[in-house]
Amino acid sequence: MRFLPLSYRRPEYVDKEHFQRTNSFLTESEGSDSSLKSGRSKNSNGIPDALTFDKIMSGGTCPPCTIRDFMNYLLYIEHAAENLQFFLWYQDYVERFSNANTLDTGLSPEWTQEMEDETAAKIQRDAVEKLKKGPKTALTIFRGTDFEKGATADIVTVENRNPFSTPPSTPSVKEVTPSILSGSQVPSYRTHVQDAFRTTNITQPFTIQPFRAEINRVIATYVTPGAPRQLNLSSREQKAAVRALARTTHPTALRALARAAECTLRGQAHPNFVRWSVGNGNPARARFARGLGGGVVALSTAGAAVLVLGSGSGSAAVGRGWRAVFAVGWALGGATLWAAGRGMCVVLHGLHRRHVRPWELFDSSFDSASTSATPTPTFTTPSHSPSPSSSSSSSSSSSSSPPSEEAGSELEEGRRKAAGAGAGADNCSTSLDYSFGSGSNNSYEDEPWVRRYEQRNVVRKVFDREVWIQEPALRQIQDVIFAQSVLVGLLCAGVLTAVFVAVPAGGFF
């Protein structure tokens, strides 16, 4: 492991909105997947090689820098976990699709770059024609009436209305028993997908394509406006994705979405995660450390000022050398303040420990996981290869009518059961529930730990449970920051000592 210099600085915080406005990580000429495989983040200053994005995603790091910790940070701190959730699913989907040996994979051709460019150009032309036709039609209808002036504005408002938006739900909806709402009253993901296809003016796709039901759930979960885990997509990108996924279920149809998600993860989420992981104390401990350091500096300064203002003559005179005693307080207080400003507590660092996160405090599985040096890839989906199945041929021969959405779901369910017999089937089911579970809108306000942690008093938060920091690269970063804090404390103590020793005695008492 390469040693970090004393001039090391943590990664700068990357604001999400500023990153989206000034993002130049991918240009039009660098839109290939290979341009994202550099292994470094755009804002990689301050990120050691052992904590790169690819290192974390491959499971080559230890707590608290694993994929699970990355996901928890995005979920509870950044409140933007949808990019990582989609990216992890996409990686697993690419592997599963490439390993599928069934005959129905030929029904999903590759979505080429030329087809993607052609679709984007068509969407642009449709938007331009829509803007041209809209005002003319309105002016023709309302010409010579009192509504002529406001016709254009009214039509534009109607055209820009979001067909998927729904009024916000009241808190009482969550308290309703699920049995009260019938299946017809609760719209399923199929309804959202059908609306997305209808709005984009495209026909319903073939349901006998491989993984069609899963792709439809991806559209309803990540692509459509108002989706539970909607990705940050423009209207043009959303329409292009729906058109591509209506034609094929090949992973290349999701290439643009995966590229955008990976770009955000590498350039914005990953540097912020490394920066946040450097801190070893919770916010209460950080405030306590800043207050303690500032108090020690203030008391030392006050004591030195008393000696300067006093120091009377005669036998009661106090030598100037006694003023240098307060250099100890200045050094300790300055070092504590410097480290606390970077989220570190020098006491916890001396033990190479960190505070347990609030969402980990009441998790029974965390105790056993924290004692293991090998990180558990909780959020990675297991890879499995669907075995050849005759479900598609049997379903087509059993009925002459076109296969329905339920038929596509049954085909994929049979494929998953055939591929993941035993424990593999359970893992596959768990991964699908994690990616597309009902109510999976990344909301955690109703989780039990939130209220239980809020009820903890401040003293208990300051001296909360601690756990060993297993990642060596993170410990090395903290060692460098601790050395910097000691040097800053000594420098401040030297300057203040020289000033107070040089000042002549006041002789006021």
Coordinates of C-alpha atoms in Angstrom, one line a residue, residues 10 33 39 81 193 208 210 237 250 367 432 441 501:
R10 CA -9.9 14.6 1.8
D33 CA -18.9 1.9 -21.9
G39 CA -11.1 2.7 -12.4
A81 CA -29.8 5.3 -3.6
V193 CA -45.9 0.4 -18.1
I208 CA -42.6 -13.8 -25.1
P210 CA -36.9 -13.2 -22.5
E237 CA -33.9 10.3 -22.2
H250 CA -31.3 -6.8 -24.7
D367 CA -23.1 -7.6 15.5
L432 CA -35.8 -9.6 -7.2
N441 CA -39.4 4.0 -2.7
V501 CA 5.9 35.1 26.7

